[in-house]
Coordinates of C-alpha atoms and ligand atoms in Angstrom, one line a residue:
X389 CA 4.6 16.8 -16.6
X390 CA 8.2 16.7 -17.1
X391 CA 10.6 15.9 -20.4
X392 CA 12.7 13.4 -19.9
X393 CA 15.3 15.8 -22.2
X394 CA 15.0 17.8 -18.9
X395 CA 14.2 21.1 -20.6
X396 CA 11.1 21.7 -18.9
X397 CA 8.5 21.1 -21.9
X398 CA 5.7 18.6 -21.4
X399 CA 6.0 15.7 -23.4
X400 CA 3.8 13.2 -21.9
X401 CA 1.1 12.9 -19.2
X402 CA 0.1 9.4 -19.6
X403 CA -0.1 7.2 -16.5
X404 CA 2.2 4.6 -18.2
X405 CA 4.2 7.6 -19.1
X406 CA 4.9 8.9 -15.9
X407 CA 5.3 5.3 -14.2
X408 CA 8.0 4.7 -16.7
X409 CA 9.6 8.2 -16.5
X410 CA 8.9 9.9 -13.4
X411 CA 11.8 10.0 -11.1
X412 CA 14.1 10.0 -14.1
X413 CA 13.5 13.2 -15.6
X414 CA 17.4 14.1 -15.1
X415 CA 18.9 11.1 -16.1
X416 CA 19.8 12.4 -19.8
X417 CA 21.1 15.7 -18.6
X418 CA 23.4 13.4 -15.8
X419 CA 24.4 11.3 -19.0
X420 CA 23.1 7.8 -17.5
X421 CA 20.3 5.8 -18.3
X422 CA 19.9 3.8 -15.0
X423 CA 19.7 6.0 -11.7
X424 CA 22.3 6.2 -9.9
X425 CA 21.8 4.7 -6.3
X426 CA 23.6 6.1 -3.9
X427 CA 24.7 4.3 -0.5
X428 CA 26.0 6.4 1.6
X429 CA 25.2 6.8 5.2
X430 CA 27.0 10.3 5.6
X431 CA 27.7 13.6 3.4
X432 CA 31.2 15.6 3.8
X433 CA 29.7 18.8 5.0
X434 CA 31.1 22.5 2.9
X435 CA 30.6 24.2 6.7
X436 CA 28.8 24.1 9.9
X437 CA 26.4 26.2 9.3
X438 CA 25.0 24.2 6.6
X439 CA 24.6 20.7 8.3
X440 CA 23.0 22.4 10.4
X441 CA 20.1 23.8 8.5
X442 CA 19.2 20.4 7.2
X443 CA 19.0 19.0 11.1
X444 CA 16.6 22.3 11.7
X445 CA 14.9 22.2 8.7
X446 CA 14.4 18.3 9.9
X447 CA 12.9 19.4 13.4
X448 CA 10.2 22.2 11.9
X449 CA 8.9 20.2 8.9
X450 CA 11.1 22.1 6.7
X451 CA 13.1 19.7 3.9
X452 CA 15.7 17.9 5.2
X453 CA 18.6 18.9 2.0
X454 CA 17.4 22.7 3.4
X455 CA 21.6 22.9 4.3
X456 CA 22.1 20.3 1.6
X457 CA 22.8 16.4 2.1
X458 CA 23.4 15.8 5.9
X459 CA 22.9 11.9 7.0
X460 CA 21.6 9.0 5.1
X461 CA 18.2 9.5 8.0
X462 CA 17.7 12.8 7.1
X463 CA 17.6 12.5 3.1
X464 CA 19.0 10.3 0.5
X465 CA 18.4 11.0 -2.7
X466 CA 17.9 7.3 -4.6
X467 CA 14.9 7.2 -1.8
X468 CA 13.8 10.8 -3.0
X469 CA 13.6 9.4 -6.8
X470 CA 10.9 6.8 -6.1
X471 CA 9.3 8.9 -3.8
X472 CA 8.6 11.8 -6.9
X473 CA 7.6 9.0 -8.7
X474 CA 5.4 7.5 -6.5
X475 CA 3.7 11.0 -5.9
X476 CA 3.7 11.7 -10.0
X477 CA 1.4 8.3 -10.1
X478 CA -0.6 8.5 -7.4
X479 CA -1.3 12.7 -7.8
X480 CA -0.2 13.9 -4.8
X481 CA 2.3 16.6 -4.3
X482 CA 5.0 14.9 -2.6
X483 CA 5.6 11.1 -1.2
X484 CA 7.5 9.7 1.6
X485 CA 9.0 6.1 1.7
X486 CA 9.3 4.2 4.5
X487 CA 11.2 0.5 5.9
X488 CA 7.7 -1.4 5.4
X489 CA 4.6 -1.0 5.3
X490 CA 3.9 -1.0 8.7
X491 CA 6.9 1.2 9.3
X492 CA 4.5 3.4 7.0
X493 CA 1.6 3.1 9.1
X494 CA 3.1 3.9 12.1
X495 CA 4.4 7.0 11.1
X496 CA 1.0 8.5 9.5
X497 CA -0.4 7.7 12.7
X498 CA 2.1 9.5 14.6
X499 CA 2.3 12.6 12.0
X500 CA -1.7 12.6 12.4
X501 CA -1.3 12.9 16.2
X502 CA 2.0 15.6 15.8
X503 CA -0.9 17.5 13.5
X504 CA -3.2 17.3 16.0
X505 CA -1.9 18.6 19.1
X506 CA -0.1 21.4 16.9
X507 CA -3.6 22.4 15.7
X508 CA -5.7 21.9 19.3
X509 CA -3.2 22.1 21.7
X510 CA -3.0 19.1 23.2
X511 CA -4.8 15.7 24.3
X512 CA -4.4 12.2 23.2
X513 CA -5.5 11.8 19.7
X514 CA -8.0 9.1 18.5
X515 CA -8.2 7.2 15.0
X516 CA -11.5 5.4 13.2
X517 CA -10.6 3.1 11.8
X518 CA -12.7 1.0 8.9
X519 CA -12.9 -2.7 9.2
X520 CA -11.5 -5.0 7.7
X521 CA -8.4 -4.3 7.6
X522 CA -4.5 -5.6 7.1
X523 CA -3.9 -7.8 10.3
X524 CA -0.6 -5.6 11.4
X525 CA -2.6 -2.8 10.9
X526 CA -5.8 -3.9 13.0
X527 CA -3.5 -5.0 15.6
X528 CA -1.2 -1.6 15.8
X529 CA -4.4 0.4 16.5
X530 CA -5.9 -2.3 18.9
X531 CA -2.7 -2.8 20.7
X532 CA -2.2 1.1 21.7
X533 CA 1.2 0.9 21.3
X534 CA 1.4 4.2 19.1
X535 CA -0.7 5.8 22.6
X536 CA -3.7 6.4 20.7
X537 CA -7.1 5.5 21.3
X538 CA -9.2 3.8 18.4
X539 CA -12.4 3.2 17.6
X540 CA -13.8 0.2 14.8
X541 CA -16.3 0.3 12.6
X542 CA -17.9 -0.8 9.4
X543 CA -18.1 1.0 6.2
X544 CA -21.2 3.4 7.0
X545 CA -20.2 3.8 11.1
X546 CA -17.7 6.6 10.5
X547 CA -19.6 9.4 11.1
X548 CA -21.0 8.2 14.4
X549 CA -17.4 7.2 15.2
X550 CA -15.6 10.5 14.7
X551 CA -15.4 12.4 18.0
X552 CA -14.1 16.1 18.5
X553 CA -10.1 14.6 18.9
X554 CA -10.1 11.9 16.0
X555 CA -6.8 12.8 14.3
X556 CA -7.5 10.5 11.0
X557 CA -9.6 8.1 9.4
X558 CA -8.0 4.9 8.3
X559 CA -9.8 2.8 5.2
X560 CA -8.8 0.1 3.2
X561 CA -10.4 -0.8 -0.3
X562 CA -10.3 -3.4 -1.7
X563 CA -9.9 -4.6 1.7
X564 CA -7.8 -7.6 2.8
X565 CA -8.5 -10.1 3.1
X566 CA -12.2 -10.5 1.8
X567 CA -12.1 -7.7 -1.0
X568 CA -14.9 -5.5 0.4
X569 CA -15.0 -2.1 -1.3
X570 CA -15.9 0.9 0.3
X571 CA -16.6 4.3 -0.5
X572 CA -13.6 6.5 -0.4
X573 CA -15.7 9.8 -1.3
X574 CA -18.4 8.7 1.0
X575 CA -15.4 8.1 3.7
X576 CA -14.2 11.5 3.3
X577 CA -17.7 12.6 3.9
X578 CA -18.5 11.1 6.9
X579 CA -15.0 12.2 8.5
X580 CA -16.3 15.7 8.6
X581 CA -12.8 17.4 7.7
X582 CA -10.5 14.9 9.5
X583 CA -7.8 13.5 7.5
X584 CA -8.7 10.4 5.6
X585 CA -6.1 7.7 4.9
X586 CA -6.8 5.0 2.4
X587 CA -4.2 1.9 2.3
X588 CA -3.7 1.7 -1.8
X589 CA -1.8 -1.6 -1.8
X590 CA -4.3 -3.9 -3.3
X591 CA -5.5 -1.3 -5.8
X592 CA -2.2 0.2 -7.1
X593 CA -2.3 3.7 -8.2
X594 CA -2.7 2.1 -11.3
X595 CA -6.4 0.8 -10.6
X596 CA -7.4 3.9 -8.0
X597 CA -6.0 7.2 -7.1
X598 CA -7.5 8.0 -3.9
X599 CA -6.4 11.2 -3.4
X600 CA -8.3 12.6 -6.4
X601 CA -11.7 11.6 -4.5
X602 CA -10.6 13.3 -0.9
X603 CA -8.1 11.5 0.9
X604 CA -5.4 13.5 2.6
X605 CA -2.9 10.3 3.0
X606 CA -2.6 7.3 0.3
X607 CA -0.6 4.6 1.9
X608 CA 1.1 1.5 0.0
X609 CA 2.9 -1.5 1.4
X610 CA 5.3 -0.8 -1.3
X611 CA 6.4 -4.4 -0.9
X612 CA 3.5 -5.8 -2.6
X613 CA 2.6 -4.9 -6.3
X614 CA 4.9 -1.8 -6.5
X615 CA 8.2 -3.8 -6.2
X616 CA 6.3 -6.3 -7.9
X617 CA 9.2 -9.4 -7.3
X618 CA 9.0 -9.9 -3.8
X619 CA 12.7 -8.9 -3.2
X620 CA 12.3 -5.6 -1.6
X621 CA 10.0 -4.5 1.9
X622 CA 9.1 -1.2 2.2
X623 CA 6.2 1.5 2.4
X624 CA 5.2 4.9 0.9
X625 CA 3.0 7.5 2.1
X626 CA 2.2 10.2 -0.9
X627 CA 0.4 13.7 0.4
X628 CA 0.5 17.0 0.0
X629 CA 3.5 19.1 0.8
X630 CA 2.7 19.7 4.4
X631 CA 1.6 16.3 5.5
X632 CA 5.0 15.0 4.0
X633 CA 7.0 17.5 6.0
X634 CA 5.1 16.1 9.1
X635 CA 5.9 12.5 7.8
X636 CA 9.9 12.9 7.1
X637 CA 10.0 14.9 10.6
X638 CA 8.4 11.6 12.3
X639 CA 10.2 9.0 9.6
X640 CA 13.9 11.4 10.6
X641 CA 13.4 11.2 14.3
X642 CA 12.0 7.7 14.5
X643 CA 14.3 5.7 11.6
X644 CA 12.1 4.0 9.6
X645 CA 14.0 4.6 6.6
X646 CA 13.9 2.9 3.0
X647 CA 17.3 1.4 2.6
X648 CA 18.4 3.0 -1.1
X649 CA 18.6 -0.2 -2.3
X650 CA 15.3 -1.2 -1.7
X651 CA 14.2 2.1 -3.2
X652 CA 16.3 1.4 -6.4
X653 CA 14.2 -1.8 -6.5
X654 CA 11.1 -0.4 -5.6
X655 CA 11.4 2.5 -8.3
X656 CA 12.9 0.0 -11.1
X657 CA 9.1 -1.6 -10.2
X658 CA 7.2 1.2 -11.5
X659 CA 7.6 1.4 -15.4
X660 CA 5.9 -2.9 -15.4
X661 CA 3.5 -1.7 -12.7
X662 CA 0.5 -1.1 -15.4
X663 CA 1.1 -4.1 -17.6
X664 CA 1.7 -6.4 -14.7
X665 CA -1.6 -5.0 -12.7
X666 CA -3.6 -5.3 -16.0
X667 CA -2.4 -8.8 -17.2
X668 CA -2.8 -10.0 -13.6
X669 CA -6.2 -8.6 -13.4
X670 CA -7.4 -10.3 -16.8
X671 CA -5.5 -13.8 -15.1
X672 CA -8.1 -13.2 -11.9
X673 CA -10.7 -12.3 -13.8
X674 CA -10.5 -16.1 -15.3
X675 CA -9.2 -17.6 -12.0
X676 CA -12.8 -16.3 -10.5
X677 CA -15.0 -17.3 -12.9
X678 CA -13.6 -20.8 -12.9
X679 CA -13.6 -20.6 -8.8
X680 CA -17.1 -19.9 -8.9
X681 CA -18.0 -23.1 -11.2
X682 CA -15.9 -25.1 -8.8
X683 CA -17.7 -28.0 -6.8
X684 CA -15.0 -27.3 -4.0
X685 CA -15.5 -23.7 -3.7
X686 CA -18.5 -22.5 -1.7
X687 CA -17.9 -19.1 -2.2
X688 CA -15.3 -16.1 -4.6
X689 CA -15.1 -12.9 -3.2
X690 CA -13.8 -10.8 -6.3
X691 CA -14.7 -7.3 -7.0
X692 CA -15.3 -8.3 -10.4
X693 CA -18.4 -10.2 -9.8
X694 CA -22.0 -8.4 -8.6
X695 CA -21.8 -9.8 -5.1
X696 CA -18.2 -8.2 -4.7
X697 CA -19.3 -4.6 -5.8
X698 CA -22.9 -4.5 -4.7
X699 CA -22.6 -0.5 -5.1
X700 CA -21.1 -0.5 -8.4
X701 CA -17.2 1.0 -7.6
X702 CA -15.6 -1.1 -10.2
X703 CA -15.7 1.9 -13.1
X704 CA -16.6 4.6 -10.7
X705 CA -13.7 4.4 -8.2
X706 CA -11.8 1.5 -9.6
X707 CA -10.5 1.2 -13.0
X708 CA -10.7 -2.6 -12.5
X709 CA -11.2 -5.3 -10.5
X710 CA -8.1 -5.9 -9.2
X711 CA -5.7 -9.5 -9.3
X712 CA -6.5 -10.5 -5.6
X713 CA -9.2 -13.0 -4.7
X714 CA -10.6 -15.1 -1.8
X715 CA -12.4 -18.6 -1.7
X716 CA -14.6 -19.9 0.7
X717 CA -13.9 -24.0 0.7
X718 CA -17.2 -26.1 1.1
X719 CA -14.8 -28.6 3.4
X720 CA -14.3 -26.0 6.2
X721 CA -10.7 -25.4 7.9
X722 CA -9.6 -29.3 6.6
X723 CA -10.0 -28.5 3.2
X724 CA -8.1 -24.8 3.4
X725 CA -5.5 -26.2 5.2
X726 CA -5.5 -29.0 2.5
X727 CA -5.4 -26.5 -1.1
X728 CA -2.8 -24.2 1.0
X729 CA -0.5 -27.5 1.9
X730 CA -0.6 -29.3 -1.8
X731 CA -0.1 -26.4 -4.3
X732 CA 2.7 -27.0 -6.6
X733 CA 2.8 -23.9 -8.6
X734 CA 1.4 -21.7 -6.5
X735 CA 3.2 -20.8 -3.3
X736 CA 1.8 -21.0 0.2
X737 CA 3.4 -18.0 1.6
X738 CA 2.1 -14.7 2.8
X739 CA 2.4 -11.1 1.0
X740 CA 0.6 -10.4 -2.3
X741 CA 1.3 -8.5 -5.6
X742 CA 4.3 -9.9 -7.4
X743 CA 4.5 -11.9 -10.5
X744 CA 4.6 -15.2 -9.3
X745 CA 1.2 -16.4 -7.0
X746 CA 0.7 -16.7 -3.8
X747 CA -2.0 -18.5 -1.8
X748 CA -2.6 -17.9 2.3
X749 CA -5.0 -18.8 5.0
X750 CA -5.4 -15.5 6.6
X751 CA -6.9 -16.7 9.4
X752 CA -4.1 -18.9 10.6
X753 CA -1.3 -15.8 9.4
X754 CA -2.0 -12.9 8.3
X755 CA -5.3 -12.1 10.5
X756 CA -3.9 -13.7 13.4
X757 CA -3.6 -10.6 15.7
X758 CA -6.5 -9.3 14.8
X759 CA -9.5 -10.3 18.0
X760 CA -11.8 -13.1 17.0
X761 CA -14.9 -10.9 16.3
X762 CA -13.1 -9.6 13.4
X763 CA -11.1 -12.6 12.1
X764 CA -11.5 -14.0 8.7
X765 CA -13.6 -17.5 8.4
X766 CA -11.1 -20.1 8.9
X767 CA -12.2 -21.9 5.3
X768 CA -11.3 -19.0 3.4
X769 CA -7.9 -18.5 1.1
X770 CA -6.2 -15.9 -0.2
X771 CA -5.0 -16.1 -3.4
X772 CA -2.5 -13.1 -5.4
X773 CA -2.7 -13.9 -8.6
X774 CA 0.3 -13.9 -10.6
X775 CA 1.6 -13.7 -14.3
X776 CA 1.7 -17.3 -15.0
X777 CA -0.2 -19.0 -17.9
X778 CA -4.1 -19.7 -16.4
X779 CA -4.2 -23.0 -17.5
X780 CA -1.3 -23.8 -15.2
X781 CA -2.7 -22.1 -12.3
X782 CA -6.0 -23.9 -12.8
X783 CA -4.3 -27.3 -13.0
X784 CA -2.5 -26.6 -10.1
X785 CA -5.5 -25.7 -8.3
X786 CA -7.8 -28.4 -9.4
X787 CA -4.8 -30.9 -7.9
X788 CA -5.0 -29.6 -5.1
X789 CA -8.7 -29.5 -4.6
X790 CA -8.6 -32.9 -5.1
Ligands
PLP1125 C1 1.4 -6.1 3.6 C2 0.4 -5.0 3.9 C3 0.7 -4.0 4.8 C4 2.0 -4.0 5.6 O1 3.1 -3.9 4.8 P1 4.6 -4.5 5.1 O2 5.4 -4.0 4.0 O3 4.5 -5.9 5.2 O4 5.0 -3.8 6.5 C5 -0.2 -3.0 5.0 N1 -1.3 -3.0 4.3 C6 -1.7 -3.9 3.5 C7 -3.0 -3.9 2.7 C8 -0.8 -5.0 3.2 O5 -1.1 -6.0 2.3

């Protein structure tokens, strides 16, 4: 842990801590208390020979400012700022931020495969992957657009699944859009030394670090809860030091870059990450338990009730439960279709995590892509709960229930 004095001595190693001041530590010394974000898309260059150890350094895995600052693809360093933070709260050694999410995805599935044939010499690569999972994700690895083969499976199939050329595990918990937790340690288990990535979005690192219990990659659709506001796309990978070398290689060749901007957004998210996941979560907790007394409602699925975390991960893995939730309607499609198209307060819109709610029929959006043997019921709602006042949300929803 850092000061924020930037003399070196430790003066703080709280979560909240470090969400408010990683990323900053150099902000007194620079004599600023905002960080600077710097735009630009090139770097006037002291000689040739320097550019071009960045560009070298780019092509081996090495860091990009190796020759210092080259070209806004290579390195830019209001990026770099929420990427140590990110790393300092989730516990990883490094971070690397991406456009989006997906952007995100993509390039951990490519850096796995890069890894791969470096290590075995060779051979198309193939990735488990743990169902459910995001739509865009499910549909990437079904599509075999990225030239990898993947195999699906439940929570407990991943050791049958994993063959001599899997190149990584992909797991998602809670999961979207149902809120099925899995094992991460278990995970990492049954991947028998293969690189497990767990998609952190809907936990925040606030409610589960994963890469304290095994996993090599913890990925974020930054967009969500860690920008918080839902004016900024983007997507983070943290790691250790050599899977992010692999990751900026892939991100510097390929251009999936965090505009600055967005990363100045996304970082100025962190310091209200804890309160807003905490006070969200207390909303949900509510929002659930009045759900489940609901005539209209068949069905909650919410980590914070038994039949969400049959195997007890709420306490063991999470710290909570977590501010997303999905109903099953007793009316079928025509009463989904109906809550989603009358909410006042709520918005029907997709995305998740900021501080305004959201409601969503993944089904018709989200889970679209994905192939019918895996697609969500078509009565069930998504609902990201947001920092509005309870009552409110519950009026809103009892209207619309009708
Ligand atoms: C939204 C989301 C993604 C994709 O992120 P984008 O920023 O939209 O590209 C991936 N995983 C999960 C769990 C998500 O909710």
């Amino acid at each position: 842990m850092t000061s924020n004095q930037g003399n070196g001595a430790p003066c703080y190693s709280g979560s909240d801590s470090l969400a408010v001041h990683a990323g900053r530590e150099d902000l007194t010394a620079l004599g600023v208390h905002a960080p600077p974000l710097d735009l630009s898309s090139t770097n006037p260059l002291p000689g040739v020979e320097a550019g071009g150890e960045s560009y070298e350094a780019m092509a081996t895995g090495g860091h990009p400012t190796a020759g210092g600052n080259v070209y806004a693809r290579l390195w830019n360093p209001t990026v770099a700022r929420f990427e140590s933070a990110l790393a300092a709260v989730e516990h990883t050694e490094e971070a690397v931020a991406f456009a989006s999410g997906m952007a995100a995805v993509t390039a951990a599935v490519l850096a796995a495969q890069l890894r791969h044939r470096e290590e075995r010499g060779g051979g198309v690569g193939h990735v488990v992957a743990v169902r459910p999972l995001y739509g865009g994700t499910d549909h990437l690895l079904v599509s075999g657009l990225l030239g990898v083969d993947a195999t699906f499976c439940g929570p407990f199939g991943v050791a049958a699944a994993v063959r001599p050329e899997t190149c990584l595990v992909v797991v998602e918990t809670p999961a979207n859009p149902t809120l099925e937790l899995v094992d991460i340690a278990a995970v990492v288990e049954a991947a028998q030394g293969r690189p497990v990535l767990v998609d952190n979005t809907f936990a925040t690192p606030v409610l589960q670090n994963p890469a304290d219990i095994g996993a090599a990659l913890v990925l974020h659709s930054a967009t969500k809860y860690l920008g918080g506001h839902g004016d900024a796309v983007g997507g983070v990978v943290a790691a250790d030091a050599s899977w992010a070398g692999a990751l900026r290689r892939v991100r510097a060749v390929t251009g999936g870059l965090l505009h600055p901007m967005a990363a100045y957004l996304l970082h100025r998210g962190l310091p209200t990450l804890g309160v807003r996941v905490r006070a969200q979560q207390a909303s949900a907790e509510k929002m659930s338990a009045w759900l489940s007394a609901h005539p209209g409602v068949r069905r909650v699925h919410y980590p914070g009730t038994p039949e969400g975390d049959p195997t007890g991960l709420v306490g063991r893995q999470m710290r909570g439960p977590g501010a997303m939730l999905a109903i099953e309607l007793a009316g079928g499609y025509a009463q989904a279709a109906q809550v989603a198209e009358r909410v006042r307060l709520f918005t029907h819109a997709v995305s998740l995590g900021g501080v305004d709610s959201l409601i969503q029929h993944p089904a018709a959006l989200t889970h679209r892509p994905v192939p019918p043997e895996a697609r969500p019921a078509t009565n069930i709602l998504r609902l990201s709960i947001g920092l509005e006042d309870v009552a409110d949300l519950q009026a809103d929803l009892a209207q619309a229930l009708g």
